[in-house]
Tab-separated table of C-alpha atoms in Angstrom:
chain	number	residue	atom	x	y	z
A	1	UNK	CA	88.108	93.029	6.185
A	2	UNK	CA	87.039	89.827	7.966
A	3	UNK	CA	89.379	86.917	7.350
A	4	UNK	CA	87.665	83.874	5.838
A	5	UNK	CA	88.125	80.351	7.092
A	6	UNK	CA	88.201	77.901	4.184
A	7	UNK	CA	87.136	74.361	4.990
A	8	UNK	CA	86.027	70.992	3.669
A	9	UNK	CA	83.454	68.401	4.730
A	10	UNK	CA	84.314	64.702	4.507
A	11	UNK	CA	81.052	62.849	3.966
A	12	UNK	CA	77.733	63.820	2.385
A	13	UNK	CA	75.172	61.856	4.352
A	14	UNK	CA	72.505	62.909	6.846
A	15	UNK	CA	74.994	64.278	9.331
A	16	UNK	CA	76.611	66.626	6.814
A	17	UNK	CA	73.424	67.720	5.062
A	18	UNK	CA	71.352	68.205	8.218
A	19	UNK	CA	73.629	69.300	11.056
A	20	UNK	CA	76.541	71.021	9.335
A	21	UNK	CA	76.077	72.424	5.834
A	22	UNK	CA	72.771	74.301	6.436
A	23	UNK	CA	74.447	76.305	9.210
A	24	UNK	CA	77.702	76.813	7.330
A	25	UNK	CA	75.888	78.324	4.354
A	26	UNK	CA	74.776	81.209	6.597
A	27	UNK	CA	78.242	82.161	7.806
A	28	UNK	CA	79.980	84.828	5.751
A	29	UNK	CA	83.319	84.259	7.464
A	30	UNK	CA	83.462	80.531	6.606
A	31	UNK	CA	83.713	79.129	3.078
A	32	UNK	CA	83.039	75.454	2.359
A	33	UNK	CA	85.289	74.803	-0.623
A	34	UNK	CA	85.121	71.011	-0.815
A	35	UNK	CA	82.763	68.173	0.002
A	36	UNK	CA	84.097	64.647	-0.243
A	37	UNK	CA	81.422	62.096	-1.208
A	38	UNK	CA	82.299	58.470	-1.684
A	39	UNK	CA	79.507	58.153	-4.228
A	40	UNK	CA	79.152	61.290	-6.318
A	41	UNK	CA	75.669	62.258	-7.549
A	42	UNK	CA	73.934	59.992	-5.033
A	43	UNK	CA	71.943	63.075	-3.956
A	44	UNK	CA	71.976	65.119	-7.187
A	45	UNK	CA	69.508	67.828	-6.116
A	46	UNK	CA	71.322	68.558	-2.865
A	47	UNK	CA	74.676	68.371	-4.580
A	48	UNK	CA	73.558	70.871	-7.215
A	49	UNK	CA	72.273	73.257	-4.535
A	50	UNK	CA	75.664	73.385	-2.828
A	51	UNK	CA	77.485	73.659	-6.140
A	52	UNK	CA	75.552	76.886	-6.684
A	53	UNK	CA	77.172	78.097	-3.450
A	54	UNK	CA	80.638	77.473	-4.943
A	55	UNK	CA	81.154	74.111	-3.214
A	56	UNK	CA	83.251	71.628	-5.176
A	57	UNK	CA	82.521	67.895	-4.943
A	58	UNK	CA	85.065	65.119	-5.208
A	59	UNK	CA	85.454	61.414	-4.471
A	60	UNK	CA	89.213	61.857	-3.964
A	61	UNK	CA	90.205	62.714	-0.382
A	62	UNK	CA	93.773	63.491	-1.445
A	63	UNK	CA	92.442	66.311	-3.631
A	64	UNK	CA	90.898	67.890	-0.525
A	65	UNK	CA	93.852	67.415	1.801
A	66	UNK	CA	96.396	68.673	-0.721
A	67	UNK	CA	94.583	72.017	-1.078
A	68	UNK	CA	96.603	74.575	0.931
A	69	UNK	CA	93.581	76.878	1.205
A	70	UNK	CA	91.742	74.366	3.404
A	71	UNK	CA	92.366	75.080	7.099
A	72	UNK	CA	89.552	73.044	8.655
A	73	UNK	CA	88.078	69.640	7.820
A	74	UNK	CA	84.844	68.287	9.301
A	75	UNK	CA	84.562	64.499	9.367
A	76	UNK	CA	81.021	63.143	8.909
A	77	UNK	CA	81.704	59.456	8.369
A	78	UNK	CA	80.718	56.213	10.142
A	79	UNK	CA	82.253	56.001	13.652
A	80	UNK	CA	84.738	53.269	12.763
A	81	UNK	CA	86.416	55.646	10.276
A	82	UNK	CA	86.718	58.674	12.562
A	83	UNK	CA	90.175	58.002	13.967
A	84	UNK	CA	91.886	57.085	10.693
A	85	UNK	CA	90.480	60.062	8.795
A	86	UNK	CA	91.132	62.532	11.627
A	87	UNK	CA	94.724	61.313	11.872
A	88	UNK	CA	95.196	61.673	8.136
A	89	UNK	CA	93.783	65.206	8.165
A	90	UNK	CA	96.038	66.284	11.042
A	91	UNK	CA	99.064	64.818	9.292
A	92	UNK	CA	98.079	66.901	6.252
A	93	UNK	CA	98.178	70.057	8.397
A	94	UNK	CA	94.437	70.586	8.754
A	95	UNK	CA	92.416	71.467	11.860
A	96	UNK	CA	89.728	68.839	12.418
A	97	UNK	CA	86.161	68.648	13.726
A	98	UNK	CA	84.908	65.083	14.240
A	99	UNK	CA	81.262	63.988	14.431
A	100	UNK	CA	80.143	61.884	17.375
A	101	UNK	CA	81.402	59.630	18.710
A	102	UNK	CA	84.818	61.307	18.571
A	103	UNK	CA	86.763	58.024	18.475
A	104	UNK	CA	86.200	54.417	19.518
A	105	UNK	CA	88.703	54.406	22.380
A	106	UNK	CA	90.415	56.733	24.832
A	107	UNK	CA	93.798	55.742	23.390
A	108	UNK	CA	92.725	56.886	19.925
A	109	UNK	CA	91.458	60.194	21.291
A	110	UNK	CA	94.712	60.822	23.169
A	111	UNK	CA	96.693	60.009	20.034
A	112	UNK	CA	94.747	62.628	18.070
A	113	UNK	CA	95.251	65.310	20.706
A	114	UNK	CA	98.968	64.497	20.864
A	115	UNK	CA	99.236	64.742	17.090
A	116	UNK	CA	97.307	68.020	16.998
A	117	UNK	CA	99.563	69.516	19.673
A	118	UNK	CA	102.649	68.360	17.779
A	119	UNK	CA	101.485	70.203	14.653
A	120	UNK	CA	99.975	73.193	16.487
A	121	UNK	CA	96.513	72.298	15.230
A	122	UNK	CA	93.050	71.926	16.720
A	123	UNK	CA	91.043	68.704	16.858
A	124	UNK	CA	87.637	68.657	18.536
A	125	UNK	CA	84.488	66.532	18.810
A	126	UNK	CA	81.267	67.968	17.407
A	127	UNK	CA	79.232	68.644	20.551
A	128	UNK	CA	76.474	70.642	18.883
A	129	UNK	CA	73.974	69.827	21.623
A	130	UNK	CA	75.693	72.320	23.882
A	131	UNK	CA	73.522	74.648	21.788
A	132	UNK	CA	70.187	72.878	22.258
A	133	UNK	CA	67.642	75.400	23.481
A	134	UNK	CA	66.629	73.337	26.509
A	135	UNK	CA	70.288	72.906	27.520
A	136	UNK	CA	70.811	76.667	27.257
A	137	UNK	CA	67.767	77.087	29.530
A	138	UNK	CA	69.227	74.632	32.061
A	139	UNK	CA	72.532	76.477	31.894
A	140	UNK	CA	70.710	79.742	32.574
A	141	UNK	CA	68.969	78.279	35.636
A	142	UNK	CA	72.310	77.194	37.070
A	143	UNK	CA	74.097	80.449	36.250
A	144	UNK	CA	71.402	82.632	37.840
A	145	UNK	CA	71.231	80.339	40.857
A	146	UNK	CA	67.444	80.135	41.118
A	147	UNK	CA	67.576	76.764	42.862
A	148	UNK	CA	70.462	77.283	45.238
A	149	UNK	CA	72.936	74.403	45.270
A	150	UNK	CA	72.072	71.735	42.681
A	151	UNK	CA	71.394	68.312	44.169
A	152	UNK	CA	70.100	66.073	41.381
A	153	UNK	CA	69.672	66.234	37.604
A	154	UNK	CA	67.778	63.863	35.313
A	155	UNK	CA	68.462	64.179	31.597
A	156	UNK	CA	66.118	62.115	29.399
A	157	UNK	CA	66.046	61.694	25.647
A	158	UNK	CA	63.306	59.159	24.947
A	159	UNK	CA	61.247	58.061	21.952
A	160	UNK	CA	58.678	55.459	21.050
A	161	UNK	CA	60.284	53.728	18.077
A	162	UNK	CA	59.702	49.965	18.277
A	163	UNK	CA	62.290	48.039	16.265
A	164	UNK	CA	62.478	44.266	16.824
A	165	UNK	CA	65.398	43.798	14.409
A	166	UNK	CA	68.438	42.011	15.815
A	167	UNK	CA	71.349	44.417	15.355
A	168	UNK	CA	75.017	43.539	15.416
A	169	UNK	CA	77.862	45.970	15.839
A	170	UNK	CA	80.489	47.526	18.071
A	171	UNK	CA	79.778	49.719	21.127
A	172	UNK	CA	80.306	52.883	19.065
A	173	UNK	CA	77.363	51.852	16.874
A	174	UNK	CA	74.903	51.891	19.783
A	175	UNK	CA	72.745	54.432	21.557
A	176	UNK	CA	75.127	55.262	24.411
A	177	UNK	CA	78.070	56.115	22.156
A	178	UNK	CA	75.620	57.880	19.842
A	179	UNK	CA	73.194	60.264	21.493
A	180	UNK	CA	74.598	59.359	24.895
A	181	UNK	CA	77.876	61.050	23.985
A	182	UNK	CA	75.972	64.346	23.847
A	183	UNK	CA	74.079	63.842	27.102
A	184	UNK	CA	77.259	62.881	28.943
A	185	UNK	CA	79.054	65.889	27.473
A	186	UNK	CA	76.308	68.241	28.639
A	187	UNK	CA	76.796	67.035	32.211
A	188	UNK	CA	80.587	67.245	31.979
A	189	UNK	CA	80.366	70.753	30.475
A	190	UNK	CA	78.281	71.924	33.454
A	191	UNK	CA	79.806	69.983	36.341
A	192	UNK	CA	83.189	68.644	35.252
A	193	UNK	CA	84.525	65.162	35.953
A	194	UNK	CA	82.433	62.854	38.114
A	195	UNK	CA	83.975	60.771	40.867
A	196	UNK	CA	82.019	57.608	40.074
A	197	UNK	CA	79.785	56.413	37.256
A	198	UNK	CA	77.186	53.638	37.383
A	199	UNK	CA	75.916	51.942	34.247
A	200	UNK	CA	72.900	50.035	33.027
A	201	UNK	CA	73.363	49.649	29.265
A	202	UNK	CA	71.460	47.040	27.297
A	203	UNK	CA	69.698	45.966	24.124
A	204	UNK	CA	66.202	46.477	25.504
A	205	UNK	CA	64.077	45.744	22.445
A	206	UNK	CA	65.897	42.579	21.417
A	207	UNK	CA	68.384	41.082	23.898
A	208	UNK	CA	69.973	39.086	21.052
A	209	UNK	CA	71.366	42.339	19.644
A	210	UNK	CA	74.964	43.287	20.395
A	211	UNK	CA	74.149	46.981	19.918
A	212	UNK	CA	72.545	48.822	22.830
A	213	UNK	CA	69.328	50.822	22.496
A	214	UNK	CA	68.856	51.702	26.184
A	215	UNK	CA	71.012	53.258	28.854
A	216	UNK	CA	70.552	54.536	32.389
A	217	UNK	CA	73.837	56.033	33.551
A	218	UNK	CA	74.463	58.051	36.714
A	219	UNK	CA	77.415	60.378	37.272
A	220	UNK	CA	78.262	61.025	40.933
A	221	UNK	CA	79.804	64.218	42.322
A	222	UNK	CA	80.178	65.474	45.914
A	223	UNK	CA	76.560	65.950	47.081
A	224	UNK	CA	75.255	65.854	43.507
A	225	UNK	CA	74.119	63.203	41.033
A	226	UNK	CA	73.302	63.491	37.336
A	227	UNK	CA	71.467	60.712	35.485
A	228	UNK	CA	71.382	60.449	31.696
A	229	UNK	CA	68.816	58.054	30.308
A	230	UNK	CA	67.379	57.060	26.952
A	231	UNK	CA	64.937	54.436	25.707
A	232	UNK	CA	63.141	53.849	22.418
A	233	UNK	CA	60.086	52.375	24.152
A	234	UNK	CA	58.698	55.380	26.037
A	235	UNK	CA	55.213	56.262	24.793
A	236	UNK	CA	54.312	58.880	27.414
A	237	UNK	CA	56.372	62.087	27.194
A	238	UNK	CA	58.761	62.495	30.102
A	239	UNK	CA	60.539	65.723	31.072
A	240	UNK	CA	63.713	66.396	29.127
A	241	UNK	CA	65.310	67.830	32.267
A	242	UNK	CA	64.456	67.604	35.947
A	243	UNK	CA	66.743	69.603	38.229
A	244	UNK	CA	66.345	69.760	41.996
A	245	UNK	CA	68.298	72.108	44.238
A	246	UNK	CA	68.367	73.291	47.821
A	247	UNK	CA	65.874	76.086	47.012
A	248	UNK	CA	63.573	74.580	44.406
A	249	UNK	CA	63.128	72.668	41.162
A	250	UNK	CA	63.191	73.166	37.396
A	251	UNK	CA	61.306	70.924	34.960
A	252	UNK	CA	61.532	71.192	31.178
A	253	UNK	CA	59.511	69.136	28.668
A	254	UNK	CA	60.273	68.877	24.978
A	255	UNK	CA	63.450	68.662	22.907
A	256	UNK	CA	65.169	71.311	20.811
A	257	UNK	CA	63.217	72.027	17.617
A	258	UNK	CA	66.124	72.565	15.230
A	259	UNK	CA	66.178	68.947	14.089
A	260	UNK	CA	62.410	68.829	13.511
A	261	UNK	CA	62.534	72.044	11.485
A	262	UNK	CA	65.440	70.762	9.410
A	263	UNK	CA	63.523	67.543	8.707
A	264	UNK	CA	60.575	69.694	7.583
A	265	UNK	CA	62.800	71.382	4.997
A	266	UNK	CA	63.299	74.667	6.828
A	267	UNK	CA	66.683	76.348	6.894
A	268	UNK	CA	68.229	78.016	9.953
A	269	UNK	CA	67.521	81.349	8.249
A	270	UNK	CA	63.741	80.773	8.267
A	271	UNK	CA	61.594	82.917	10.540
A	272	UNK	CA	60.912	81.110	13.788
A	273	UNK	CA	63.398	78.343	13.012
A	274	UNK	CA	64.177	76.280	16.100
A	275	UNK	CA	61.874	78.251	18.393
A	276	UNK	CA	60.294	76.366	21.282
A	277	UNK	CA	56.541	76.340	21.848
A	278	UNK	CA	55.510	78.315	24.965
A	279	UNK	CA	53.651	75.239	26.220
A	280	UNK	CA	57.045	73.544	26.579
A	281	UNK	CA	58.810	76.384	28.371
A	282	UNK	CA	60.568	75.181	31.500
A	283	UNK	CA	58.834	75.657	34.841
A	284	UNK	CA	60.686	77.067	37.830
A	285	UNK	CA	59.414	76.597	41.367
A	286	UNK	CA	61.813	78.107	43.871
A	287	UNK	CA	62.094	80.006	47.145
A	288	UNK	CA	63.558	83.496	46.892
A	289	UNK	CA	65.724	85.350	49.415
A	290	UNK	CA	62.618	86.576	51.281
A	291	UNK	CA	61.321	83.034	51.726
A	292	UNK	CA	58.534	83.517	49.151
A	293	UNK	CA	57.778	80.682	46.753
A	294	UNK	CA	57.963	81.730	43.104
A	295	UNK	CA	56.466	79.712	40.265
A	296	UNK	CA	57.140	80.886	36.725
A	297	UNK	CA	57.902	79.776	33.202
A	298	UNK	CA	61.358	80.290	31.715
A	299	UNK	CA	61.295	81.033	27.957
A	300	UNK	CA	63.571	78.662	26.065
A	301	UNK	CA	66.576	80.338	24.437
A	302	UNK	CA	66.834	79.706	20.722
A	303	UNK	CA	69.373	77.008	19.946
A	304	UNK	CA	71.886	77.312	17.132
A	305	UNK	CA	74.185	74.433	16.174
A	306	UNK	CA	76.108	76.844	13.956
A	307	UNK	CA	77.637	78.332	17.088
A	308	UNK	CA	80.037	75.383	17.113
A	309	UNK	CA	81.537	76.815	13.934
A	310	UNK	CA	81.546	80.328	15.345
A	311	UNK	CA	83.682	78.960	18.154
A	312	UNK	CA	85.961	77.100	15.747
A	313	UNK	CA	86.483	80.267	13.741
A	314	UNK	CA	87.548	82.150	16.854
A	315	UNK	CA	89.849	79.310	17.917
A	316	UNK	CA	91.549	78.840	14.533
A	317	UNK	CA	91.745	82.483	13.448
A	318	UNK	CA	92.144	84.265	16.793
A	319	UNK	CA	93.530	81.590	19.099
A	320	UNK	CA	90.566	81.450	21.481
A	321	UNK	CA	90.308	78.299	23.622
A	322	UNK	CA	88.192	75.612	21.908
A	323	UNK	CA	84.558	75.119	22.852
A	324	UNK	CA	85.274	71.525	23.941
A	325	UNK	CA	88.609	71.156	25.699
A	326	UNK	CA	90.827	68.115	25.292
A	327	UNK	CA	90.231	67.285	28.939
A	328	UNK	CA	86.442	67.369	28.464
A	329	UNK	CA	86.639	65.265	25.305
A	330	UNK	CA	88.795	62.652	27.038
A	331	UNK	CA	86.479	62.637	30.062
A	332	UNK	CA	83.429	62.142	27.818
A	333	UNK	CA	85.017	59.280	25.927
A	334	UNK	CA	86.416	57.600	29.035
A	335	UNK	CA	82.911	57.581	30.546
A	336	UNK	CA	81.502	56.052	27.358
A	337	UNK	CA	84.223	53.416	27.077
A	338	UNK	CA	84.014	52.320	30.709
A	339	UNK	CA	80.359	51.443	30.220
A	340	UNK	CA	81.406	48.518	28.015
A	341	UNK	CA	84.461	47.273	29.898
A	342	UNK	CA	82.250	45.028	32.062
A	343	UNK	CA	78.749	43.636	31.812
A	344	UNK	CA	76.013	45.979	33.032
A	345	UNK	CA	75.029	46.883	35.658
A	346	UNK	CA	78.370	48.121	36.993
A	347	UNK	CA	79.950	50.948	38.959
A	348	UNK	CA	83.287	52.582	38.247
A	349	UNK	CA	85.677	54.824	40.125
A	350	UNK	CA	87.514	57.328	37.965
A	351	UNK	CA	91.252	57.890	38.474
A	352	UNK	CA	92.634	60.838	36.536
A	353	UNK	CA	96.147	62.090	36.069
A	354	UNK	CA	97.121	65.472	34.673
A	355	UNK	CA	95.794	65.449	31.129
A	356	UNK	CA	97.678	68.624	30.206
A	357	UNK	CA	100.763	66.433	30.045
A	358	UNK	CA	98.826	63.801	28.072
A	359	UNK	CA	99.339	61.232	30.779
A	360	UNK	CA	97.056	58.456	31.909
A	361	UNK	CA	93.294	58.401	32.150
A	362	UNK	CA	92.225	55.248	33.916
A	363	UNK	CA	89.132	53.538	35.261
A	364	UNK	CA	89.178	51.220	38.275
A	365	UNK	CA	86.244	48.875	38.825
A	366	UNK	CA	84.646	49.298	42.241
A	367	UNK	CA	81.570	47.083	42.082
A	368	UNK	CA	80.437	44.572	39.515
A	369	UNK	CA	76.703	43.959	40.034
A	370	UNK	CA	75.126	40.849	38.611
A	371	UNK	CA	71.937	38.932	39.155
A	372	UNK	CA	70.438	35.675	37.934
A	373	UNK	CA	68.342	37.709	35.490
A	374	UNK	CA	71.305	39.393	33.736
């Protein structure tokens, strides 16, 4: 008989109801026993739906953490609360999954990993976009080796969403710590730690804002560069990925469709859920071993954010290494944090010590670029 993993979700906002619970309801080996909601009955219809699936609701976190049946807690709260709640859950003996951004600082992240190791528990950031269809396609291109040695990658996630409002907040409330945490993680998952990182992070729509809505960040490796970029003022669709290598190129338009289908009210169990349109399939143009040029479309694999929980199940129940390692999580967060340690544009050199011993992760400034316009 398959062992069940009993868990709880802290928070009942968009993150929980869109990116977590719909996928958890489909997994027979995971049981959501509790949902903590600060304001009960704020979403009565959704709450009633999950109650019918034997989910209990509470506005008392202690009630959740004192339940010995709960082995995993997912934290879907505002970023400023991530560290405190994750720490409390670990101290209560629970494994923890934390929505993005994982924490506000590298020091907080290291403290959580230290605490988890002390209690023989798992703590991990929710990097669901490792299971975006277009990222799985990019991964396939690299694994097969169509393009030879990779030379340059552009990763764009753009919209046209004008918003002139002046917004105030901390770095973790902005675009780079938000969606940027996923784009950075995708690069780190594929290529590891960069040697240098350059930053251009700004409030593009209203410079009076303290919260960024634009970033253009490049990660440098030996003979390879990856750029992650996002803007809310891009009206003409741009490729999601552009990858150039020594033997050709790969271009992919369009983003993963899971989010759009969820917004439309579909569940991950629906026929065709998350499938990419053939018109957006990635295009490969490469030279094969015979010197012939091949041009073809690459069907987009179907994404599935629920695979994060499949991995957590294997890690917690069977001891498999976590999907996102502590070293990757620290690298991701260090790259995010360094982008705000000086005014943009800036360039940083990364100095790493052995993270397995939970030692130092440091950033040394190499160049601080300024101009009369900045």
